[in-house]
Tab-separated table of C-alpha atoms in Angstrom:
chain	number	residue	atom	x	y	z
A	1022	MET	CA	6.099	-22.779	-5.091
A	1023	GLU	CA	9.640	-23.209	-3.663
A	1024	ILE	CA	11.248	-21.816	-0.651
A	1025	ILE	CA	13.801	-19.558	-2.882
A	1026	ASP	CA	10.833	-18.190	-4.977
A	1027	SER	CA	8.460	-17.307	-1.864
A	1028	PHE	CA	11.878	-15.204	-0.241
A	1029	LEU	CA	12.238	-13.369	-3.612
A	1030	LEU	CA	9.111	-12.929	-3.749
A	1031	GLY	CA	8.062	-11.668	-0.463
A	1032	LEU	CA	11.597	-9.901	-0.349
A	1033	ILE	CA	9.714	-7.407	-3.393
A	1034	GLN	CA	6.351	-7.177	-2.289
A	1035	GLY	CA	8.168	-5.237	0.755
A	1036	LEU	CA	10.325	-3.016	-0.466
A	1037	THR	CA	7.999	-1.844	-3.877
A	1038	GLU	CA	4.911	-1.897	-0.974
A	1039	PHE	CA	5.814	1.621	0.220
A	1040	LEU	CA	8.369	2.846	-2.423
A	1041	PRO	CA	5.662	4.140	-4.853
A	1042	ILE	CA	7.179	1.440	-7.760
A	1043	SER	CA	3.749	-0.875	-7.784
A	1044	SER	CA	4.009	-3.451	-5.311
A	1045	SER	CA	1.234	-5.614	-6.552
A	1046	GLY	CA	3.177	-5.195	-10.746
A	1047	HIS	CA	6.618	-5.950	-9.279
A	1048	LEU	CA	5.231	-9.266	-8.117
A	1049	VAL	CA	3.065	-10.282	-11.598
A	1050	LEU	CA	6.178	-9.333	-13.229
A	1051	ALA	CA	8.804	-11.042	-10.977
A	1052	GLU	CA	6.287	-14.160	-10.726
A	1053	GLN	CA	7.050	-14.238	-14.780
A	1054	LEU	CA	10.190	-13.899	-14.362
A	1055	LEU	CA	10.567	-16.767	-12.199
A	1056	GLY	CA	8.414	-19.219	-14.402
A	1057	THR	CA	6.557	-19.330	-10.705
A	1058	LYS	CA	2.851	-19.753	-10.759
A	1059	LEU	CA	1.337	-18.584	-7.150
A	1060	ASP	CA	-1.050	-20.879	-5.723
A	1061	LYS	CA	-3.458	-18.639	-5.032
A	1062	SER	CA	-5.191	-20.898	-2.702
A	1063	ILE	CA	-2.608	-20.749	0.086
A	1064	THR	CA	-3.528	-16.700	-0.721
A	1065	PHE	CA	0.706	-16.372	-1.365
A	1066	GLU	CA	-0.615	-12.234	-2.575
A	1067	VAL	CA	-2.603	-11.461	0.196
A	1068	VAL	CA	0.337	-12.900	3.609
A	1069	VAL	CA	3.360	-11.199	1.696
A	1070	HIS	CA	0.544	-8.728	2.412
A	1071	PHE	CA	-0.158	-9.419	5.932
A	1072	GLY	CA	3.915	-8.847	6.181
A	1073	THR	CA	4.132	-4.592	4.902
A	1074	LEU	CA	0.458	-4.610	7.139
A	1075	CYS	CA	2.139	-5.718	10.259
A	1076	SER	CA	5.300	-3.128	9.792
A	1077	ILE	CA	3.127	-0.333	9.326
A	1078	ILE	CA	1.740	-1.704	12.964
A	1079	ILE	CA	5.190	-1.682	14.525
A	1080	TYR	CA	6.056	1.974	12.118
A	1081	TYR	CA	3.209	3.405	13.299
A	1082	ARG	CA	2.623	2.136	16.688
A	1083	ARG	CA	2.227	4.423	19.148
A	1084	HIS	CA	0.195	6.982	15.936
A	1085	ILE	CA	-2.075	3.641	16.497
A	1086	ALA	CA	-1.968	4.066	19.990
A	1087	ASP	CA	-2.473	7.450	20.525
A	1088	ILE	CA	-5.709	6.907	17.614
A	1089	LEU	CA	-6.832	3.773	19.808
A	1090	SER	CA	-7.011	5.878	22.806
A	1091	SER	CA	-9.082	8.665	22.038
A	1092	LEU	CA	-11.678	5.811	20.463
A	1093	TRP	CA	-11.364	4.403	23.833
A	1094	GLN	CA	-12.261	7.551	25.420
A	1095	LEU	CA	-15.321	8.139	23.009
A	1096	VAL	CA	-17.264	4.578	23.459
A	1097	ALA	CA	-16.534	5.150	27.770
A	1098	ASN	CA	-18.379	8.805	26.797
A	1099	PRO	CA	-20.608	9.133	23.991
A	1100	ALA	CA	-22.660	11.711	25.198
A	1101	GLU	CA	-18.577	13.698	24.032
A	1102	PHE	CA	-19.332	11.879	20.745
A	1103	SER	CA	-20.429	16.137	19.352
A	1104	ASN	CA	-16.997	17.913	21.164
A	1105	LYS	CA	-14.875	15.508	20.442
A	1106	ILE	CA	-15.316	14.606	16.572
A	1107	SER	CA	-14.197	18.420	17.020
A	1108	THR	CA	-11.086	18.513	18.298
A	1109	ASP	CA	-9.718	15.569	18.884
A	1110	SER	CA	-7.603	15.268	15.993
A	1111	ASN	CA	-7.625	10.897	15.900
A	1112	ILE	CA	-11.139	10.810	15.834
A	1113	LYS	CA	-10.694	13.530	13.093
A	1114	LEU	CA	-8.584	11.223	11.250
A	1115	THR	CA	-10.009	8.533	12.199
A	1116	GLY	CA	-13.975	9.423	10.257
A	1117	PHE	CA	-10.978	10.544	7.893
A	1118	ILE	CA	-9.775	7.088	6.605
A	1119	LEU	CA	-13.225	5.559	6.880
A	1120	LEU	CA	-14.099	7.722	4.859
A	1121	SER	CA	-11.064	7.206	2.204
A	1122	MET	CA	-12.045	3.038	2.376
A	1123	LEU	CA	-15.132	4.232	0.263
A	1124	PRO	CA	-14.130	3.520	-3.112
A	1125	ALA	CA	-12.079	0.860	-2.714
A	1126	MET	CA	-14.792	-1.104	-1.057
A	1127	ILE	CA	-16.747	-0.316	-3.658
A	1128	VAL	CA	-14.460	-1.309	-6.812
A	1129	GLY	CA	-12.369	-4.178	-5.132
A	1130	LEU	CA	-16.342	-5.737	-4.510
A	1131	THR	CA	-17.338	-4.904	-8.201
A	1132	LEU	CA	-14.226	-5.208	-10.719
A	1133	GLU	CA	-12.209	-7.945	-8.163
A	1134	GLU	CA	-12.463	-10.706	-11.206
A	1135	VAL	CA	-11.581	-8.171	-13.575
A	1136	ILE	CA	-8.786	-6.556	-11.867
A	1137	THR	CA	-6.975	-10.477	-10.905
A	1138	ASN	CA	-7.565	-11.263	-14.933
A	1139	ILE	CA	-5.529	-7.953	-14.898
A	1140	PHE	CA	-2.834	-8.936	-12.885
A	1141	ASN	CA	-1.901	-11.665	-15.692
A	1142	ASP	CA	-0.959	-9.750	-17.689
A	1143	PRO	CA	2.453	-8.439	-17.752
A	1144	VAL	CA	2.111	-6.448	-20.382
A	1145	THR	CA	-0.709	-4.249	-19.151
A	1146	VAL	CA	1.894	-4.219	-15.555
A	1147	SER	CA	4.685	-2.868	-18.078
A	1148	ALA	CA	2.325	-0.029	-19.443
A	1149	MET	CA	0.115	1.136	-15.879
A	1150	LEU	CA	3.664	1.309	-14.963
A	1151	LEU	CA	4.157	4.547	-17.019
A	1152	VAL	CA	1.392	5.835	-16.219
A	1153	THR	CA	2.710	5.794	-12.870
A	1154	GLY	CA	6.350	7.255	-13.136
A	1155	THR	CA	4.037	10.186	-14.931
A	1156	ILE	CA	2.196	10.631	-11.695
A	1157	LEU	CA	5.001	10.859	-9.788
A	1158	PHE	CA	7.367	13.061	-12.010
A	1159	ALA	CA	4.673	15.659	-11.951
A	1160	THR	CA	4.910	16.026	-8.048
A	1161	ARG	CA	7.855	18.030	-8.928
A	1162	PHE	CA	6.174	21.188	-10.155
A	1163	ARG	CA	4.686	21.851	-6.523
A	1164	ASP	CA	6.142	23.192	-3.832
A	1165	GLN	CA	4.291	24.238	-0.997
A	1166	PHE	CA	3.017	21.873	1.534
A	1167	THR	CA	0.768	23.721	4.236
A	1168	LYS	CA	-2.193	22.517	4.069
A	1169	ASP	CA	-3.499	19.450	6.707
A	1170	VAL	CA	-5.602	16.141	5.421
A	1171	THR	CA	-9.723	17.505	5.360
A	1172	ALA	CA	-12.788	14.693	4.487
A	1173	GLY	CA	-12.711	16.728	0.817
A	1174	SER	CA	-8.957	15.480	0.455
A	1175	ALA	CA	-9.159	12.255	2.557
A	1176	PHE	CA	-12.269	10.785	0.242
A	1177	GLY	CA	-9.920	12.430	-3.261
A	1178	ILE	CA	-7.422	10.130	-1.800
A	1179	GLY	CA	-9.069	7.253	-1.687
A	1180	LEU	CA	-10.294	7.606	-5.632
A	1181	ALA	CA	-6.825	7.461	-6.103
A	1182	GLN	CA	-6.004	4.217	-3.937
A	1183	ALA	CA	-9.250	3.180	-5.421
A	1184	PHE	CA	-7.442	3.849	-9.490
A	1185	ALA	CA	-4.602	2.321	-7.375
A	1186	ILE	CA	-5.615	-1.914	-7.612
A	1187	LEU	CA	-4.856	-1.428	-11.435
A	1188	PRO	CA	-1.749	-3.646	-11.972
A	1189	GLY	CA	1.474	-1.271	-11.927
A	1190	ILE	CA	-0.077	1.481	-10.202
A	1191	SER	CA	1.873	1.859	-6.843
A	1192	ARG	CA	-0.940	2.746	-4.264
A	1193	SER	CA	1.252	5.123	-2.194
A	1194	GLY	CA	2.019	6.155	-4.799
A	1195	SER	CA	-1.314	8.088	-5.951
A	1196	THR	CA	-2.172	8.425	-2.496
A	1197	ILE	CA	1.313	9.956	-1.299
A	1198	SER	CA	1.278	11.523	-4.850
A	1199	LEU	CA	-2.787	13.261	-4.937
A	1200	GLY	CA	-1.793	14.379	-1.054
A	1201	LEU	CA	0.878	16.821	-2.528
A	1202	TYR	CA	-0.619	18.238	-5.624
A	1203	LEU	CA	-3.446	18.921	-3.001
A	1204	GLY	CA	-0.669	21.421	-1.262
A	1205	ILE	CA	-0.801	18.781	2.211
A	1206	LYS	CA	2.238	18.774	3.541
A	1207	ARG	CA	4.662	15.624	2.985
A	1208	LYS	CA	4.967	13.731	6.035
A	1209	LYS	CA	0.953	14.316	6.802
A	1210	VAL	CA	0.201	13.355	3.856
A	1211	ALA	CA	2.433	10.063	3.597
A	1212	ASN	CA	1.243	9.142	7.778
A	1213	PHE	CA	-2.609	9.202	6.067
A	1214	SER	CA	-1.511	6.501	3.002
A	1215	PHE	CA	0.407	4.464	4.970
A	1216	LEU	CA	-2.588	4.686	7.975
A	1217	MET	CA	-5.986	4.413	5.264
A	1218	VAL	CA	-4.359	0.946	4.967
A	1219	ILE	CA	-4.749	-0.917	7.751
A	1220	PRO	CA	-8.121	-1.872	7.552
A	1221	VAL	CA	-8.258	-2.784	3.999
A	1222	ILE	CA	-5.202	-4.612	3.908
A	1223	GLY	CA	-6.770	-5.907	7.411
A	1224	GLY	CA	-9.837	-7.050	6.071
A	1225	ALA	CA	-8.648	-8.436	3.006
A	1226	MET	CA	-6.740	-10.820	5.178
A	1227	LEU	CA	-9.431	-12.050	7.568
A	1228	LEU	CA	-11.609	-12.940	4.310
A	1229	LYS	CA	-8.276	-15.188	3.220
A	1230	ILE	CA	-7.817	-16.213	6.821
A	1231	PHE	CA	-11.344	-18.072	6.544
A	1232	GLU	CA	-10.665	-19.527	2.931
A	1233	MET	CA	-7.449	-20.752	4.655
A	1234	ILE	CA	-8.654	-22.184	7.407
A	1235	GLU	CA	-12.005	-23.338	4.969
A	1236	LEU	CA	-9.755	-25.585	2.350
A	1237	GLY	CA	-6.541	-26.452	4.772
A	1238	VAL	CA	-2.490	-25.156	3.909
A	1239	SER	CA	-0.472	-28.289	3.916
A	1240	PHE	CA	3.127	-28.289	6.084
A	1241	ASP	CA	5.359	-27.406	3.276
A	1242	ALA	CA	2.282	-24.227	2.103
A	1243	LEU	CA	2.878	-22.824	5.507
A	1244	LEU	CA	6.209	-22.632	5.503
A	1245	VAL	CA	6.280	-20.912	1.326
A	1246	LEU	CA	3.743	-18.209	3.926
A	1247	ILE	CA	6.176	-18.073	6.822
A	1248	VAL	CA	9.450	-17.302	4.934
A	1249	GLY	CA	6.707	-14.932	2.603
A	1250	PHE	CA	5.354	-13.147	5.230
A	1251	VAL	CA	9.004	-12.498	7.576
A	1252	THR	CA	10.438	-11.448	4.421
A	1253	SER	CA	8.116	-8.523	3.468
A	1254	PHE	CA	7.821	-7.640	7.399
A	1255	ILE	CA	12.161	-6.693	7.769
A	1256	SER	CA	12.535	-5.724	4.304
A	1257	GLY	CA	9.119	-3.670	4.168
A	1258	TYR	CA	9.683	-1.999	7.178
A	1259	PHE	CA	12.751	-0.386	6.035
A	1260	ALA	CA	11.374	0.693	3.101
A	1261	LEU	CA	8.852	2.107	4.930
A	1262	LYS	CA	11.624	4.124	6.848
A	1263	TYR	CA	13.580	5.178	4.307
A	1264	LEU	CA	10.446	6.849	2.020
A	1265	ILE	CA	10.089	8.961	4.683
A	1266	ILE	CA	13.362	10.069	4.730
A	1267	LEU	CA	13.476	10.690	1.137
A	1268	LEU	CA	9.399	12.100	1.303
A	1269	SER	CA	10.678	14.380	3.635
A	1270	LYS	CA	13.493	15.668	2.044
A	1271	LYS	CA	12.963	15.483	-2.005
A	1272	GLY	CA	9.864	13.924	-2.333
A	1273	ILE	CA	9.045	11.604	-4.224
A	1274	HIS	CA	9.667	12.391	-7.964
A	1275	PRO	CA	12.868	10.956	-8.822
A	1276	PHE	CA	11.168	7.005	-9.182
A	1277	SER	CA	9.612	7.917	-11.801
A	1278	TRP	CA	13.190	7.581	-13.530
A	1279	TYR	CA	12.982	3.286	-12.051
A	1280	CYS	CA	9.272	3.658	-13.263
A	1281	TRP	CA	10.263	4.430	-16.240
A	1282	ALA	CA	13.377	2.386	-17.230
A	1283	VAL	CA	10.970	-1.093	-15.643
A	1284	GLY	CA	7.345	-0.330	-17.357
A	1285	ILE	CA	10.053	0.194	-21.565
A	1286	VAL	CA	11.677	-2.464	-20.697
A	1287	GLY	CA	9.011	-4.849	-19.666
A	1288	LEU	CA	6.901	-3.745	-22.617
A	1289	ILE	CA	9.890	-4.153	-24.772
A	1290	TYR	CA	10.774	-7.787	-23.435
A	1291	PHE	CA	6.838	-9.378	-22.936
A	1292	TRP	CA	5.450	-7.322	-25.997
């Protein structure tokens, strides 16, 4: 892979990871258009996901610091567990995040090979983008957002995240949309959607790091990874910031038109 390809794919990953238009789907389509086959041994796709993970951590640094502080207090005073779990919002949030991870972990461990094969099909990606557009558009008919995240809604959002493993189905679009369907406050469901993905991406990246150490990475490949990481990190941060602002003012349904347009063009072009 050339440096320019790494830059373009990192930019696409950063912009589309948080905007509800499917980062994985766009990477597949971009790969086809660029005529570039990503070298899976250097785990480029996971590295650019790690770039966007870092942008989440920077953007939510205060939330994360509060969560870690509460967890540390719990570890230091385990006798307070029953009290903390019912009164500390950060401990509750941590439990909800762990609960939301279960569906994606199960689907990822059992269907990873099948999903990987689907990822290579741009026609499937284009069709799934049409589905994403429909999911987003349906949120415009929901106008009451008064609820908080609960254990039940957290698990449901986790199921939406597992569904988004399919190429062309937006993870942020699916999880935020379901939260909006359930009437959860816009900012709270957005925060939960992005915080819940931290351990998922972090765990996947940790596994790939061991693989990279075992296989080794050439200097040229390392440069490609660095360019992809930095590009996805910077573009991801600003995409996340923009989405939170847009969600608070208008919602996410305007992105449905973009998903439909790309899906239709993709079907016509790759059929």
